[in-house]
Short mmCIF file of C-alpha atoms in Angstrom, two decimals:
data_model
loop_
_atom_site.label_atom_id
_atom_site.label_comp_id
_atom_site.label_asym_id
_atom_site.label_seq_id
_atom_site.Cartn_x
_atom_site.Cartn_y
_atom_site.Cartn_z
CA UNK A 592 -0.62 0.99 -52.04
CA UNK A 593 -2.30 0.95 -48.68
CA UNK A 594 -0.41 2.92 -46.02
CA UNK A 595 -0.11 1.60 -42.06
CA UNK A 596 1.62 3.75 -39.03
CA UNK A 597 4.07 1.06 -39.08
CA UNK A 598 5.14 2.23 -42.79
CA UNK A 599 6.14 5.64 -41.48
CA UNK A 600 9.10 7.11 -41.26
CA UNK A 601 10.95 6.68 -38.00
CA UNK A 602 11.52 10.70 -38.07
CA UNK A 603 7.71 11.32 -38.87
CA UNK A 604 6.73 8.99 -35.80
CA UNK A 605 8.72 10.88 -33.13
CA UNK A 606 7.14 13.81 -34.69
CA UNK A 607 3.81 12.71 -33.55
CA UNK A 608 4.60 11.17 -30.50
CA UNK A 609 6.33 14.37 -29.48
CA UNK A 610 2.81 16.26 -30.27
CA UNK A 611 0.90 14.35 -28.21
CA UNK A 612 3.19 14.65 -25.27
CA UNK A 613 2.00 16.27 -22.18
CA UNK A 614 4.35 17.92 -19.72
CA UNK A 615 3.20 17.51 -15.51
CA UNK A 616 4.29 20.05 -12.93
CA UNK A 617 7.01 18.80 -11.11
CA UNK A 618 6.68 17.31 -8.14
CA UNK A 619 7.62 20.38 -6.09
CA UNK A 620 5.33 22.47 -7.80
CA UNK A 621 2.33 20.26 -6.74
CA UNK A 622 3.90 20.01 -3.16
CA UNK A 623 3.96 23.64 -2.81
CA UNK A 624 0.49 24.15 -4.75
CA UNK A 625 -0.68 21.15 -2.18
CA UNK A 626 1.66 22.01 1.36
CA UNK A 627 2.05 20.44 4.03
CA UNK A 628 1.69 21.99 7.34
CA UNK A 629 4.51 22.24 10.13
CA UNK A 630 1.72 20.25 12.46
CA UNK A 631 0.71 17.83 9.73
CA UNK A 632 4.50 17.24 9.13
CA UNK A 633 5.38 16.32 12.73
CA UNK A 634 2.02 13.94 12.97
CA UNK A 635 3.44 12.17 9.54
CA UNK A 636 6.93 11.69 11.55
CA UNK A 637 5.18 10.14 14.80
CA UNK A 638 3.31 8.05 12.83
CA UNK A 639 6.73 6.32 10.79
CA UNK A 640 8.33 6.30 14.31
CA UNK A 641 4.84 4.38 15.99
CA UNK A 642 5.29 1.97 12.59
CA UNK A 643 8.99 1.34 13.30
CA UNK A 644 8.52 0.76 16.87
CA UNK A 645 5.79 -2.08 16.28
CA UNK A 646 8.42 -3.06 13.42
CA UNK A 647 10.92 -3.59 16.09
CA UNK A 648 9.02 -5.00 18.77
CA UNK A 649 8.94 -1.97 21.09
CA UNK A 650 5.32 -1.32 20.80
CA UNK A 651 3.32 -4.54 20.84
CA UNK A 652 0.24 -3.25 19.17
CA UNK A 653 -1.07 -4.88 15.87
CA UNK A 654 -0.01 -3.09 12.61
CA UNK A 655 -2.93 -2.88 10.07
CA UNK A 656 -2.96 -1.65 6.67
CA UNK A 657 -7.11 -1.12 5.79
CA UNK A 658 -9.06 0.28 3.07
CA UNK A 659 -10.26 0.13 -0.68
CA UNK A 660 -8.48 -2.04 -2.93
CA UNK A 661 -8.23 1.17 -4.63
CA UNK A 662 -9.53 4.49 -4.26
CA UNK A 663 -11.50 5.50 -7.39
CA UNK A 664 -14.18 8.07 -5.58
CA UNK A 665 -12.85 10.46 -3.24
CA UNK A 666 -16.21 11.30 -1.14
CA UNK A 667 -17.08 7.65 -0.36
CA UNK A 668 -13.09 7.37 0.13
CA UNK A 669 -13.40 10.37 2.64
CA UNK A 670 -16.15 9.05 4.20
CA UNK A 671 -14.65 5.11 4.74
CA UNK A 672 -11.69 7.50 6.25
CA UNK A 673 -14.00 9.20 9.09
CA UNK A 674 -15.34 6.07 9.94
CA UNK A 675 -12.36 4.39 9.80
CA UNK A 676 -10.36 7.10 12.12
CA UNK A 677 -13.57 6.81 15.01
CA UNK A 678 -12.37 3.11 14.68
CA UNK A 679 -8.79 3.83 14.83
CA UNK A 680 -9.53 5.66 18.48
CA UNK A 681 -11.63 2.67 19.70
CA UNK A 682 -9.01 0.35 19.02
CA UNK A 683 -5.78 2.39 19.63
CA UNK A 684 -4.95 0.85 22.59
CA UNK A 685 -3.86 -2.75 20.58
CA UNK A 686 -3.96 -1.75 17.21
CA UNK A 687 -2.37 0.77 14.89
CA UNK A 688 -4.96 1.16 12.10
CA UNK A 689 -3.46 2.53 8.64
CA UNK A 690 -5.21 3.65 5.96
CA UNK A 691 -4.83 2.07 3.00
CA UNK A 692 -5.19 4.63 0.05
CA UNK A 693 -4.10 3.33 -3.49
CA UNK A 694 -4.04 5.52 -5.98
CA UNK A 695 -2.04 3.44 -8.78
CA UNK A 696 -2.93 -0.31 -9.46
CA UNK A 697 -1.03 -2.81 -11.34
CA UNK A 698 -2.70 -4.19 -14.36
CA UNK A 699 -1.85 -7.89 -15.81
CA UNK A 700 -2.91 -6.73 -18.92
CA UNK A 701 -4.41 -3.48 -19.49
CA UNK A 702 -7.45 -1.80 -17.36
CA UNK A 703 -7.93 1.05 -14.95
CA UNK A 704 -5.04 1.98 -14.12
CA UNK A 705 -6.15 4.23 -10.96
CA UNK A 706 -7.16 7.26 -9.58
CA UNK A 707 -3.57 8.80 -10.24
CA UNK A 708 -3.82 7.89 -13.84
CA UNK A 709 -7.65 8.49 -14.29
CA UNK A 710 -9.61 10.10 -12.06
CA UNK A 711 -12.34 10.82 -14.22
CA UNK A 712 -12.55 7.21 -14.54
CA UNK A 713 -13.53 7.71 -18.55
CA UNK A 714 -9.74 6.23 -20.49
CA UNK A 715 -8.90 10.16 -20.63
CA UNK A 716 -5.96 9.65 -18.20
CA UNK A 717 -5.65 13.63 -17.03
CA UNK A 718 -2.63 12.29 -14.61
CA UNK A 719 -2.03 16.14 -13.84
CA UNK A 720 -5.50 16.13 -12.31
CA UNK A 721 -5.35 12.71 -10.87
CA UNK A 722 -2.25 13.36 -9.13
CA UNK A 723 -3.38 16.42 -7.42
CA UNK A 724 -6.55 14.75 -6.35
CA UNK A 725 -4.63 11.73 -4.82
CA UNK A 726 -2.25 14.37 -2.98
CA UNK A 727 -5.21 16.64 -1.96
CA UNK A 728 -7.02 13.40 -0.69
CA UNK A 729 -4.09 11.92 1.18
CA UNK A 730 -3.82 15.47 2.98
CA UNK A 731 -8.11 15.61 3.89
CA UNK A 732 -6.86 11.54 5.26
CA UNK A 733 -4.16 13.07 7.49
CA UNK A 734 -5.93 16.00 8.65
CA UNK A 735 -8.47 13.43 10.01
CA UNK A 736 -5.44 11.94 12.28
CA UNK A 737 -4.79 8.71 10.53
CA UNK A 738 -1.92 7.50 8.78
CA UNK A 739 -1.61 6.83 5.32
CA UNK A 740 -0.04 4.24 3.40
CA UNK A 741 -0.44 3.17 -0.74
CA UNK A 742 1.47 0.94 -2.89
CA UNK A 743 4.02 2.84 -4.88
CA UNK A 744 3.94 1.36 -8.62
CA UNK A 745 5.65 3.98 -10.66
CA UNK A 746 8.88 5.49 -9.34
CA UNK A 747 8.46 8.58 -10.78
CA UNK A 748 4.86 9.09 -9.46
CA UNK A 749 6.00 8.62 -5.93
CA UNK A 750 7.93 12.11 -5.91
CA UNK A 751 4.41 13.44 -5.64
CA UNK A 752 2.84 12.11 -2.25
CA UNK A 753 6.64 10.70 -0.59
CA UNK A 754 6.49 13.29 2.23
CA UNK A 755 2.27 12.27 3.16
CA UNK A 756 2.64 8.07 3.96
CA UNK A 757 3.53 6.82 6.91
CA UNK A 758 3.93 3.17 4.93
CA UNK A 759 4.29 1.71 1.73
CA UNK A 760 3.58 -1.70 0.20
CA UNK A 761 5.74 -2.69 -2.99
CA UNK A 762 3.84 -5.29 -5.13
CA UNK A 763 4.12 -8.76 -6.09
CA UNK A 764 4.82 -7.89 -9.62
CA UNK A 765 7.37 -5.37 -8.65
CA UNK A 766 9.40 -6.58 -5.49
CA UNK A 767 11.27 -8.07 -8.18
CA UNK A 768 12.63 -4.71 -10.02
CA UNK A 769 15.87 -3.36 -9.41
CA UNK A 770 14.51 -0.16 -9.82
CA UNK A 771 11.58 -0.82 -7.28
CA UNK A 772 14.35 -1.93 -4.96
CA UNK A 773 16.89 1.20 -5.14
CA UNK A 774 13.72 3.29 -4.66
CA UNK A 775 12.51 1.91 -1.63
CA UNK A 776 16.17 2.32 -0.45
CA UNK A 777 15.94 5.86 -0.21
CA UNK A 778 11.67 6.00 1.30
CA UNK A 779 11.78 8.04 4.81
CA UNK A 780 9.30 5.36 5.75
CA UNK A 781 8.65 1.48 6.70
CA UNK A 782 8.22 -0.63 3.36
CA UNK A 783 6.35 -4.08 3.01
CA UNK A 784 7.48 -6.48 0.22
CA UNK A 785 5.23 -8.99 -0.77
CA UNK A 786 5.97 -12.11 -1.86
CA UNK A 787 6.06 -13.20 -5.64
CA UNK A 788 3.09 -13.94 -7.11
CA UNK A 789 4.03 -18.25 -7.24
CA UNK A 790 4.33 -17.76 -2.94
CA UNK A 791 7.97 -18.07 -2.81
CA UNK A 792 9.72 -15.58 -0.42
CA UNK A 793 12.82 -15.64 -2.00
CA UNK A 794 12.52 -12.34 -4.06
CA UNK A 795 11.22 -10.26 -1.51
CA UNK A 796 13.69 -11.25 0.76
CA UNK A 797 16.09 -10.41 -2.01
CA UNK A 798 14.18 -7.19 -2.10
CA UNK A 799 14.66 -6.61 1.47
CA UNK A 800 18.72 -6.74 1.66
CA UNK A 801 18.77 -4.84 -1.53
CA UNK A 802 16.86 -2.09 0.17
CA UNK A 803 18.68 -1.77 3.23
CA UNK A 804 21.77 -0.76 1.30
CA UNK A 805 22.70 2.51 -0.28
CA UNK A 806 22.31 3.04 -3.79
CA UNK A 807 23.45 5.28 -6.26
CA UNK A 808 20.63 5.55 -9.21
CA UNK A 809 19.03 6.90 -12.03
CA UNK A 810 15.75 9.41 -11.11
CA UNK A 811 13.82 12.59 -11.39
CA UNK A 812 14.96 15.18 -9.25
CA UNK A 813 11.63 17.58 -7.09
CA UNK A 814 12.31 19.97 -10.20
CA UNK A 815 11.56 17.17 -12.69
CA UNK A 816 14.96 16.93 -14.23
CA UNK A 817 16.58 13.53 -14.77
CA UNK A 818 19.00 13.40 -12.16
CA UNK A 819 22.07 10.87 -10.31
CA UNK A 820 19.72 10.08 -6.87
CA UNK A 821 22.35 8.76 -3.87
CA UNK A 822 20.08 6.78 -1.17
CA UNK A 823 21.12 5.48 2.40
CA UNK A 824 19.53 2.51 2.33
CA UNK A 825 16.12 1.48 4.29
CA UNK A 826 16.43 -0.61 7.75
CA UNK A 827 12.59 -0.36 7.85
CA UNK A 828 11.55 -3.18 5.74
CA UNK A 829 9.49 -6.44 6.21
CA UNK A 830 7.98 -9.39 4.54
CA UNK A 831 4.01 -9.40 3.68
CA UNK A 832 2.60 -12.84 2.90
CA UNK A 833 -0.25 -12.66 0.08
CA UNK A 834 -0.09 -16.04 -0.79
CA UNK A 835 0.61 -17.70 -4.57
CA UNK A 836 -0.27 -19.50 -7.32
CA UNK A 837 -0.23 -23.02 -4.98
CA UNK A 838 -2.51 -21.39 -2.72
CA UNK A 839 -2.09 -19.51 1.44
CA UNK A 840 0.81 -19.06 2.99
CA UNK A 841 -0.25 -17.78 6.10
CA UNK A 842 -0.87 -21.80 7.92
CA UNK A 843 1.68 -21.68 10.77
CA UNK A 844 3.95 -24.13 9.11
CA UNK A 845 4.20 -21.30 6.15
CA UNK A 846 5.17 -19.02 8.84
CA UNK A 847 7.15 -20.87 11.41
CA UNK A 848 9.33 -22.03 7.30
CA UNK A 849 10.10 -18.20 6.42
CA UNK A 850 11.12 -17.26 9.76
CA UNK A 851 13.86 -19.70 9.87
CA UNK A 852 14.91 -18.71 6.23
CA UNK A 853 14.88 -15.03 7.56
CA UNK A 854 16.79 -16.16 11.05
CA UNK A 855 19.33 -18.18 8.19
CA UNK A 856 19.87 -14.94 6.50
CA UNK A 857 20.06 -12.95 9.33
CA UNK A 858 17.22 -10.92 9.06
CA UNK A 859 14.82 -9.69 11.43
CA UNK A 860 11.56 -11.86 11.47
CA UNK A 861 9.40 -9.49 10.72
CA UNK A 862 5.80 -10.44 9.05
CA UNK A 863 2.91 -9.01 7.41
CA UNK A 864 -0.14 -11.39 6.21
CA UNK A 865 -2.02 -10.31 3.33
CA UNK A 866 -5.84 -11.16 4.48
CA UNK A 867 -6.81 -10.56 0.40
CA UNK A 868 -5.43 -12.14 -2.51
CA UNK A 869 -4.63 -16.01 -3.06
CA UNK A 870 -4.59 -16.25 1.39
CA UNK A 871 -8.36 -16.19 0.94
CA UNK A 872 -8.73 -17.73 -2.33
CA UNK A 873 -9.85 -14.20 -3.79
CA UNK A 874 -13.23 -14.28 -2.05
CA UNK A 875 -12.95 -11.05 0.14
CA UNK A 876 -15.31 -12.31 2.38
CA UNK A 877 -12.85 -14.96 3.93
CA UNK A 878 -10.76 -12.29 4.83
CA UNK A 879 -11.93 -12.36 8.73
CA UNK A 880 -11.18 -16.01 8.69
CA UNK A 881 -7.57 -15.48 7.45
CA UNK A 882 -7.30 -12.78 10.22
CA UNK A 883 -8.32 -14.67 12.43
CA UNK A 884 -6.00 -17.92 12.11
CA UNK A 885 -3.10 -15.39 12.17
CA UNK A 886 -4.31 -13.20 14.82
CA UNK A 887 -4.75 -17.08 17.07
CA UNK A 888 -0.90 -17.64 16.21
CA UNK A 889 0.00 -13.84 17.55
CA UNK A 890 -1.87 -14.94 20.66
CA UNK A 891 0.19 -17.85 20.99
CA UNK A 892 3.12 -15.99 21.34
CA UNK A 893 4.07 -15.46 17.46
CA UNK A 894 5.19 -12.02 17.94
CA UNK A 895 6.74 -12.06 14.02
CA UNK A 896 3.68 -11.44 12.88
CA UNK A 897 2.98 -7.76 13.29
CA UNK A 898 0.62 -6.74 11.20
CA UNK A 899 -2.56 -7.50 8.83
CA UNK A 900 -3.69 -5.87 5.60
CA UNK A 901 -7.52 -6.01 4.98
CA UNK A 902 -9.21 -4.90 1.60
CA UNK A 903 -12.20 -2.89 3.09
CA UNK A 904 -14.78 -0.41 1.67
CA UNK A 905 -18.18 0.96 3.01
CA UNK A 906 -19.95 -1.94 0.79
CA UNK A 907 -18.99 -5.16 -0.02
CA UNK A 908 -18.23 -6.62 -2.94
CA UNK A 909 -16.94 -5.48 -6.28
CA UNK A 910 -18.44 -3.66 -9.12
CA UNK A 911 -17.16 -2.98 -13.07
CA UNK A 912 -16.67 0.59 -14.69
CA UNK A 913 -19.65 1.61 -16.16
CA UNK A 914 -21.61 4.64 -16.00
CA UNK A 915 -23.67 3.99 -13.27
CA UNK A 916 -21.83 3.14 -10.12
CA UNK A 917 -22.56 1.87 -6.61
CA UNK A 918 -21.43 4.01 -3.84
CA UNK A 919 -19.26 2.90 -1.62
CA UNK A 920 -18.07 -0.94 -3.35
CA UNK A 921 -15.03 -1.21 -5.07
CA UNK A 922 -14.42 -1.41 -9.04
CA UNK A 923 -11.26 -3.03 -8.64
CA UNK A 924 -10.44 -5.91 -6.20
CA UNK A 925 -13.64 -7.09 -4.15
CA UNK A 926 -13.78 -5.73 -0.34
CA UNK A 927 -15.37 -6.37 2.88
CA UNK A 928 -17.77 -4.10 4.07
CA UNK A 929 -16.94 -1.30 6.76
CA UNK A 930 -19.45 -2.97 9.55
CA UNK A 931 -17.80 -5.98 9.04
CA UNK A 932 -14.52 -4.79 8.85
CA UNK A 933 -15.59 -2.56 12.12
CA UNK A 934 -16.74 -5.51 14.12
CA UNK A 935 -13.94 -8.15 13.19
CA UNK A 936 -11.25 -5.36 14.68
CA UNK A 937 -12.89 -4.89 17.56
CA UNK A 938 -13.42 -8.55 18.56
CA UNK A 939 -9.95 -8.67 17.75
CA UNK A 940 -9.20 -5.88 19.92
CA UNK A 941 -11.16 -7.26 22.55
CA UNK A 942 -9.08 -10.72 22.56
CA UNK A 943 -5.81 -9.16 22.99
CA UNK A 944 -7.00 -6.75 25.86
CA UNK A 945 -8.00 -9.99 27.50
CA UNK A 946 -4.47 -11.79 26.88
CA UNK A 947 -3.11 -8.58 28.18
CA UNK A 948 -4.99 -8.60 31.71
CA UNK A 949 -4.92 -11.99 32.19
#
């Protein structure tokens, strides 16, 4: 009689399940392993509260979120960051520059999963290591002045780097989740919903007035224990266009659409634009074209669009796993190149000093 894990017993299963189970520190014990400083602490706070104020219109710089698609090398990642922060000075003046570190990616299927999952990049998924590394990079990130945001895709991973972003994206796959939802309702920072993956707005806007209320939910508590987690609910929210399965939905007639569904609903008009993803057809190099159009309708007086998210590494391009990688170019999403990425900000930079003078 052949024998299959299937045939097991249901007793004999947990068993080995149970075996193969590895316990993480808890998220306090990697905070305290990995502090934060009083001075790095305060800079985090004037960064939410500089986010917040171009959220609500009383600081008219341009939000933008840029960086790797995902982060799967910290020294190249350190290295986009110092460039990246010399940038952020040259531009400060219209533009808040973010950057964008991503440490977990969402997989359609199955794949790398991210440098919080597996850092050595080799299926062995040492998440203990990976999410000290992600927390240790964050931290080198801050300590170069810049602020920090990623896309939180597991709930109980965020426990681990909460206290280091000054922003966080929630994706297309999971603005939908309830659980997504009551999370971002208790975040001490700004949150961007994206819109579904077919383009509609509908469920992030859902998203949105389900985050700005208090919640009562199920969690992990810093310790690690499951625990009852009470939130106040998040007034920092907004919308982030990334277009859809019928194509952009950053044309002005997209935009001037969702802002009167967001005036219906009474809910501030607020709007990020994905430059990445089905808004440039998945060719990263269009990127500077999408920023472009939008940054032409900000000029015109559009001021609900305040802010841009641009996938952006020292190399362009994209590359697969393998054992032999290029430095510097992604292995997830394709990216534009830093010198690209460099000038396109500071044309763009230049065109709203100009509108500003004249």
């Amino acid at each position: 009689m052949n024998s299959s894990v299937s045939a097991l017993p249901l007793s004999t299963l947990n068993s080995a399940n149970e075996a193969l189970t590895l316990r993480l520190p808890s998220s306090l014990q990697l905070k305290q392993q990995l502090p934060l400083s009083n001075a790095l602490s305060n800079q985090i706070v004037a960064h939410r509260q500089a986010v917040r104020a171009i959220l609500n219109g009383e600081d008219q710089r341009l939000l933008v979120i840029v960086g790797p698609c995902s982060i799967h090398d910290p020294k190249s990642a350190l290295e986009y960051a110092e460039k990246l922060a010399q940038l952020a000075s040259e531009v400060r003046e219209s533009m808040l520059l973010v950057m964008r570190a991503y440490v977990e990616k969402p997989r359609t299927t199955v794949g790398w999963k991210g440098l919080a999952y597996d850092p050595h990049l080799d299926g062995s998924d040492d998440m203990a290591a990976g999410l000290a590394l992600s927390r240790e990079l964050m931290l080198e990130m801050i300590r170069l002045g810049l602020p920090v945001a990623t896309e939180l895709l597991q709930p109980m991973a965020a426990g681990y780097f909460d206290d280091l972003l000054s922003w966080v994206a929630i994706g297309a796959r999971t603005t939908e989740s309830q659980i997504h939802r009551e999370m971002a309702s208790g975040l001490g920072m700004p949150v961007g919903f994206k819109n579904g993956t077919d383009g509609g707005v509908a469920i992030a806007v859902d998203a949105m007035r389900s985050a700005a209320h208090p919640h009562r939910h199920f969690g992990v508590d810093s310790q690690g224990h499951p625990a009852i987690i009470p939130t106040l609910g998040n007034p920092d929210t907004h919308l982030v266009l990334r277009g859809g399965h019928q194509g952009p939905n950053y044309d002005r007639e997209s935009v001037s659409r969702i802002n009167s569904e967001l005036n219906r609903l009474k809910i501030p008009s607020r709007i990020m634009v994905d430059c990445s993803h089905a808004n440039s057809g998945k060719d990263p190099l269009r990127q500077p074209d999408v920023f472009n159009h939008v940054l032409e309708q900000r000029l015109q007086g559009d001021r609900s669009l305040i802010g841009m998210m641009l996938e952006s590494h020292l190399f362009e391009g994209c590359q697969p796993l393998s054992e032999s990688l290029r430095y510097g170019v992604s292995v997830t999403d394709g990216c534009l190149g830093f010198e690209a990425t460099r000038q396109l900000l500071l044309d763009a930079a230049h065109r709203m000093r100009e509108q500003t003078s004249a």
